[in-house]
Short mmCIF file of C-alpha atoms and ligand atoms in Angstrom, two decimals:
data_model
loop_
_atom_site.label_atom_id
_atom_site.label_comp_id
_atom_site.label_asym_id
_atom_site.label_seq_id
_atom_site.Cartn_x
_atom_site.Cartn_y
_atom_site.Cartn_z
CA MET A 611 21.50 0.33 2.00
CA GLU A 612 18.93 -0.06 4.74
CA LYS A 613 15.20 0.56 3.89
CA LYS A 614 13.54 2.47 6.68
CA ASP A 615 10.19 4.05 6.86
CA LYS A 616 7.62 4.40 4.02
CA ILE A 617 7.22 8.10 3.63
CA TYR A 618 4.99 8.09 0.34
CA GLU A 619 2.96 5.71 -1.63
CA GLY A 620 1.74 6.76 -5.20
CA LYS A 621 0.20 5.09 -7.63
CA ALA A 622 3.01 3.32 -9.30
CA LYS A 623 5.98 3.68 -6.53
CA ILE A 624 6.87 3.79 -3.18
CA LEU A 625 9.31 5.67 -1.41
CA TYR A 626 11.47 4.67 1.72
CA THR A 627 13.98 6.62 3.97
CA THR A 628 17.24 5.15 4.38
CA SER A 629 20.00 5.79 6.93
CA ASP A 630 21.37 8.53 4.84
CA PRO A 631 18.94 11.92 5.18
CA ASP A 632 19.80 12.71 1.57
CA LEU A 633 18.64 9.59 -0.16
CA LEU A 634 15.75 7.48 -0.61
CA ILE A 635 14.68 4.09 -2.10
CA GLN A 636 12.33 4.13 -5.01
CA TYR A 637 10.43 0.92 -5.09
CA PHE A 638 8.46 0.27 -8.16
CA LYS A 639 4.89 -1.56 -7.93
CA ASP A 640 3.06 -3.38 -10.56
CA ASP A 641 0.09 -1.46 -9.98
CA ALA A 642 -1.37 0.35 -13.39
CA THR A 643 -4.06 3.33 -13.06
CA ALA A 644 -5.44 5.62 -16.00
CA PHE A 645 -7.86 8.42 -16.29
CA ASN A 646 -6.82 10.03 -12.87
CA ALA A 647 -7.14 6.44 -11.11
CA LYS A 648 -10.83 5.93 -12.56
CA LYS A 649 -9.43 2.63 -14.36
CA LYS A 650 -7.27 0.34 -12.04
CA GLY A 651 -5.32 -2.91 -12.58
CA THR A 652 -2.17 -4.52 -12.20
CA ILE A 653 0.59 -5.39 -15.04
CA ASP A 654 2.69 -8.43 -14.28
CA GLU A 655 6.34 -7.28 -13.60
CA LYS A 656 5.47 -4.00 -14.75
CA GLY A 657 7.42 -2.54 -11.63
CA ILE A 658 10.74 -4.86 -12.83
CA MET A 659 10.63 -3.40 -15.95
CA ASN A 660 9.75 -0.04 -15.41
CA ASN A 661 13.20 -0.03 -12.81
CA SER A 662 15.20 -1.13 -15.52
CA ILE A 663 13.65 1.07 -18.49
CA SER A 664 13.68 4.23 -16.30
CA SER A 665 17.24 3.59 -14.80
CA LYS A 666 18.74 3.20 -18.18
CA ILE A 667 17.19 6.32 -19.30
CA PHE A 668 18.48 8.25 -16.29
CA GLU A 669 21.92 7.07 -16.86
CA TYR A 670 21.81 8.21 -20.79
CA LEU A 671 20.50 11.36 -19.56
CA GLY A 672 23.03 11.68 -16.72
CA SER A 673 25.95 10.87 -18.81
CA ASN A 674 24.56 13.63 -21.27
CA GLY A 675 24.55 16.54 -18.47
CA ILE A 676 21.14 16.14 -17.33
CA PRO A 677 21.08 16.29 -13.43
CA THR A 678 18.73 13.36 -12.17
CA HIS A 679 17.87 11.84 -8.70
CA LEU A 680 19.27 8.59 -9.67
CA VAL A 681 22.21 7.19 -7.57
CA LYS A 682 22.37 3.41 -8.32
CA VAL A 683 20.13 0.37 -9.19
CA LEU A 684 19.57 -1.59 -5.93
CA SER A 685 17.57 -4.36 -7.05
CA GLU A 686 14.99 -5.71 -9.25
CA ARG A 687 12.36 -2.88 -8.48
CA GLU A 688 14.35 -0.61 -6.31
CA MET A 689 16.54 2.56 -7.21
CA LEU A 690 18.67 4.62 -4.83
CA VAL A 691 17.52 8.42 -5.47
CA LYS A 692 18.30 11.75 -3.99
CA ARG A 693 15.53 12.88 -1.86
CA VAL A 694 14.20 16.17 -3.43
CA THR A 695 11.33 18.20 -2.82
CA ILE A 696 9.03 17.72 -5.83
CA VAL A 697 7.86 20.65 -7.97
CA PRO A 698 4.03 19.90 -7.76
CA VAL A 699 3.83 20.61 -11.61
CA GLU A 700 3.84 17.85 -14.29
CA VAL A 701 5.64 18.81 -17.12
CA ILE A 702 4.53 17.45 -20.54
CA ILE A 703 6.47 17.67 -23.78
CA ARG A 704 4.64 16.48 -27.19
CA ASN A 705 6.32 16.05 -30.45
CA ARG A 706 3.04 14.65 -32.47
CA ALA A 707 -0.78 14.76 -31.35
CA ALA A 708 -2.15 12.30 -28.86
CA GLY A 709 -4.35 11.78 -25.86
CA SER A 710 -5.50 15.04 -24.23
CA LEU A 711 -4.10 17.07 -27.14
CA CYS A 712 -6.69 15.45 -29.21
CA ARG A 713 -9.43 15.36 -26.95
CA ASN A 714 -9.20 19.02 -25.93
CA TYR A 715 -8.16 20.63 -29.07
CA GLY A 716 -9.37 18.44 -31.81
CA ALA A 717 -5.85 17.55 -33.33
CA GLN A 718 -5.60 14.77 -35.38
CA GLU A 719 -4.18 11.93 -33.73
CA GLY A 720 -0.41 11.48 -34.81
CA LYS A 721 -0.25 14.86 -36.57
CA THR A 722 3.34 16.00 -36.57
CA LEU A 723 3.58 19.15 -34.59
CA ALA A 724 5.29 22.35 -36.13
CA ARG A 725 7.24 22.42 -32.83
CA PRO A 726 7.38 20.60 -29.74
CA ILE A 727 4.64 21.69 -27.16
CA PHE A 728 5.92 22.20 -23.55
CA GLU A 729 2.87 21.95 -21.26
CA LEU A 730 2.58 22.03 -17.45
CA CYS A 731 -0.03 20.68 -15.47
CA TYR A 732 -0.82 21.24 -11.47
CA LYS A 733 0.09 17.86 -9.95
CA ASN A 734 -2.90 17.49 -7.73
CA ASP A 735 -5.52 14.52 -8.24
CA ALA A 736 -8.18 16.18 -6.01
CA PHE A 737 -8.42 18.87 -8.75
CA ASN A 738 -7.74 16.32 -11.94
CA ASP A 739 -4.19 17.77 -12.66
CA PRO A 740 -5.57 20.93 -14.47
CA LEU A 741 -3.49 22.53 -17.38
CA MET A 742 -1.68 25.52 -16.02
CA ASN A 743 0.89 28.10 -17.49
CA ASP A 744 4.02 29.76 -16.34
CA ASP A 745 2.08 32.83 -14.54
CA HIS A 746 0.00 30.12 -12.56
CA VAL A 747 3.60 28.13 -11.63
CA VAL A 748 4.87 31.45 -10.32
CA ALA A 749 1.69 33.42 -8.92
CA LEU A 750 0.74 30.27 -6.75
CA GLY A 751 4.26 29.80 -5.47
CA LEU A 752 4.99 26.55 -7.14
CA ALA A 753 8.13 27.30 -8.62
CA THR A 754 10.10 30.66 -8.86
CA GLU A 755 10.75 32.08 -12.33
CA LYS A 756 14.20 31.09 -12.30
CA GLU A 757 13.28 27.34 -11.42
CA LEU A 758 10.79 27.51 -14.30
CA ALA A 759 13.30 28.85 -16.77
CA ARG A 760 15.71 25.79 -15.76
CA ILE A 761 12.81 23.31 -15.74
CA LYS A 762 12.02 24.42 -19.47
CA GLU A 763 15.62 24.20 -20.52
CA LEU A 764 16.08 20.62 -19.25
CA THR A 765 12.91 19.74 -20.76
CA HIS A 766 13.78 20.65 -24.24
CA LYS A 767 17.23 19.10 -23.71
CA ILE A 768 15.99 15.72 -22.45
CA ASN A 769 13.27 15.67 -25.48
CA ASP A 770 15.87 16.28 -27.77
CA LEU A 771 18.23 13.51 -26.09
CA MET A 772 15.03 11.22 -25.79
CA LYS A 773 14.08 11.53 -29.34
CA LYS A 774 17.33 10.56 -30.66
CA PHE A 775 17.47 7.45 -27.97
CA PHE A 776 14.21 6.00 -28.94
CA LEU A 777 14.51 6.59 -32.70
CA ALA A 778 17.90 4.51 -32.33
CA LEU A 779 15.62 1.73 -31.29
CA ASN A 780 13.18 2.27 -34.01
CA ILE A 781 10.64 3.63 -31.52
CA GLU A 782 9.03 7.14 -31.95
CA LEU A 783 8.84 9.53 -28.80
CA ILE A 784 5.38 10.92 -29.21
CA ASP A 785 5.03 12.65 -25.61
CA PHE A 786 5.95 12.18 -22.29
CA LYS A 787 5.70 13.68 -18.73
CA LEU A 788 8.64 14.62 -16.50
CA GLU A 789 8.96 15.72 -12.75
CA PHE A 790 11.38 17.89 -11.44
CA GLY A 791 12.75 18.07 -7.65
CA ARG A 792 14.76 20.56 -5.72
CA TYR A 793 17.84 19.08 -4.30
CA LYS A 794 20.50 21.26 -2.34
CA GLY A 795 19.25 24.27 -4.17
CA GLU A 796 19.36 22.72 -7.84
CA ILE A 797 16.35 21.66 -10.00
CA ILE A 798 16.83 17.84 -10.54
CA LEU A 799 14.94 15.29 -12.91
CA ALA A 800 13.20 12.95 -10.48
CA ASP A 801 10.46 10.32 -10.62
CA GLU A 802 10.63 7.95 -13.70
CA ILE A 803 10.83 7.99 -17.56
CA SER A 804 8.91 4.62 -18.70
CA PRO A 805 6.04 3.28 -20.85
CA ASP A 806 3.96 4.41 -17.88
CA THR A 807 4.97 8.21 -18.49
CA CYS A 808 5.68 8.41 -22.35
CA ARG A 809 3.89 7.09 -25.62
CA LEU A 810 6.27 4.97 -27.71
CA TRP A 811 5.14 4.08 -31.42
CA GLU A 812 7.18 1.73 -33.25
CA VAL A 813 8.47 3.29 -36.42
CA GLY A 814 6.83 2.15 -39.52
CA THR A 815 4.10 0.09 -37.95
CA GLY A 816 2.76 2.64 -35.33
CA VAL A 817 2.13 -0.38 -32.60
CA ARG A 818 1.65 1.29 -29.47
CA LEU A 819 4.24 0.02 -26.87
CA ASP A 820 3.28 2.07 -23.75
CA LYS A 821 0.40 2.51 -21.42
CA ASP A 822 -1.91 3.20 -23.97
CA ARG A 823 -2.37 -0.48 -24.44
CA PHE A 824 -3.69 -0.54 -20.69
CA ARG A 825 -5.56 2.51 -21.06
CA ASN A 826 -7.34 1.76 -24.47
CA ASP A 827 -7.61 -2.09 -23.83
CA LEU A 828 -5.24 -2.91 -26.67
CA GLY A 829 -4.15 -6.25 -25.37
CA ASN A 830 -0.55 -7.60 -24.99
CA ILE A 831 -0.24 -5.02 -22.15
CA LYS A 832 2.92 -6.77 -20.93
CA GLU A 833 4.49 -7.35 -23.92
CA GLY A 834 4.46 -3.90 -24.96
CA TYR A 835 6.80 -3.27 -21.88
CA GLN A 836 8.54 -6.08 -22.59
CA GLU A 837 9.42 -5.02 -26.01
CA VAL A 838 10.61 -1.55 -24.86
CA LEU A 839 12.69 -3.28 -22.08
CA LYS A 840 14.08 -5.35 -24.70
CA ARG A 841 15.13 -2.40 -26.92
CA VAL A 842 16.38 -0.36 -24.39
CA THR A 843 18.67 -3.04 -22.23
CA GLY A 844 19.68 -4.90 -25.30
CA LYS A 845 18.52 -8.12 -23.51
N1 LIG B 660 1.43 11.14 -18.30
C1 LIG B 660 2.03 10.90 -17.03
N2 LIG B 660 1.00 10.97 -15.89
C2 LIG B 660 -0.15 11.72 -15.85
C3 LIG B 660 -0.39 12.55 -17.22
C4 LIG B 660 -0.01 12.26 -18.39
O1 LIG B 660 2.72 10.30 -17.08
O2 LIG B 660 -0.47 12.00 -15.03
C5 LIG B 660 1.82 11.42 -19.78
C6 LIG B 660 1.17 10.14 -20.58
O3 LIG B 660 1.43 8.99 -20.36
C7 LIG B 660 1.39 10.73 -22.05
C8 LIG B 660 1.78 12.27 -21.67
O4 LIG B 660 1.90 12.43 -20.28
O5 LIG B 660 2.51 10.25 -22.43
C9 LIG B 660 0.82 13.00 -22.20
O6 LIG B 660 -0.42 12.76 -21.41
P1 LIG B 660 -2.18 13.18 -21.96
O7 LIG B 660 -2.20 14.62 -21.45
O8 LIG B 660 -2.22 13.09 -23.59
O9 LIG B 660 -2.96 12.64 -21.11
P2 LIG B 660 -4.12 11.11 -21.33
O10 LIG B 660 -4.41 11.05 -22.54
O11 LIG B 660 -3.49 10.28 -20.63
O12 LIG B 660 -4.93 11.85 -20.33
#
C-alpha cells in the first residue's frame, strides 16, 4: 500500500493517506510525552514495540466481536487502518486507583475499585484534556447519545476482554485510555492500545510495565515495554 500525504502528526504517531480514500497508514514513533507534553523524550524502539503490541491486542479484540480500525500490519512501525473521524473524547476505564484518580480524589494508589470507573475527557490539549460527563459530550455535540451509549457498551466489553488477556500473561490491567471513531456510520475502536495508554502491573510484584516508568523516572523504561511485548507476542 503506497504511503501518500502526511495528514496528521500527534505525540506518538503519524497518519498518512493511501491510494484508498477509506484507508490510512498509522506510523508509530519513538517519541514519548507525559503531563500534557510538559515532559518529552524518546524511548528507543518504542514505535516498533507499540505497533506490535497494539496490533496483537486489536486482533484479539476483533476476534472477540469488537469492531476496530486495524486492517493489517504493514511493517515494523506501520499498520493499515480504516480512516475514521475521531470522536474528540478520551475514554478512560479504571479497575484500580492510580494516576489522576489518586491526585484528584485522594484514593490510595492500587486501591481496588468497587466497580470499574468509566471516565470521559475532552481530547483537547489547549484545555488540558478536562474531565467531562455524558451531558458535556452530548450537549457540546462531540457525540450523540446513541454513539455515547455504544462507546460505553464497547468500552466495558473491551475492559472485560483485556483484563482476561493480560491476566493470562501475569499482568494486571490497572487502567487504560481508548479512542473511538466513526466509520461508515458505525462507532469503531481506533488509535492504539499499548504501554503508552495502559497501566500494567506485574501480578504479585507490582512491577510497573508501562509509561509510568517514563513519567516517574523509574528507570529501565525500554525494558518495561520489551517485557510486555515478549508476553503479548510470546516471542
Ligand atoms: N492516558 C493516556 N493518554 C492521556 C491520558 C491518559 O493514554 O492523554 C492513559 C494513561 O496511560 C493511564 C490512563 O489513561 O493508563 C489513566 O490516566 P490518568 O488519568 O491517571 O492520567 P495521568 O496520571 O497520566 O495524568
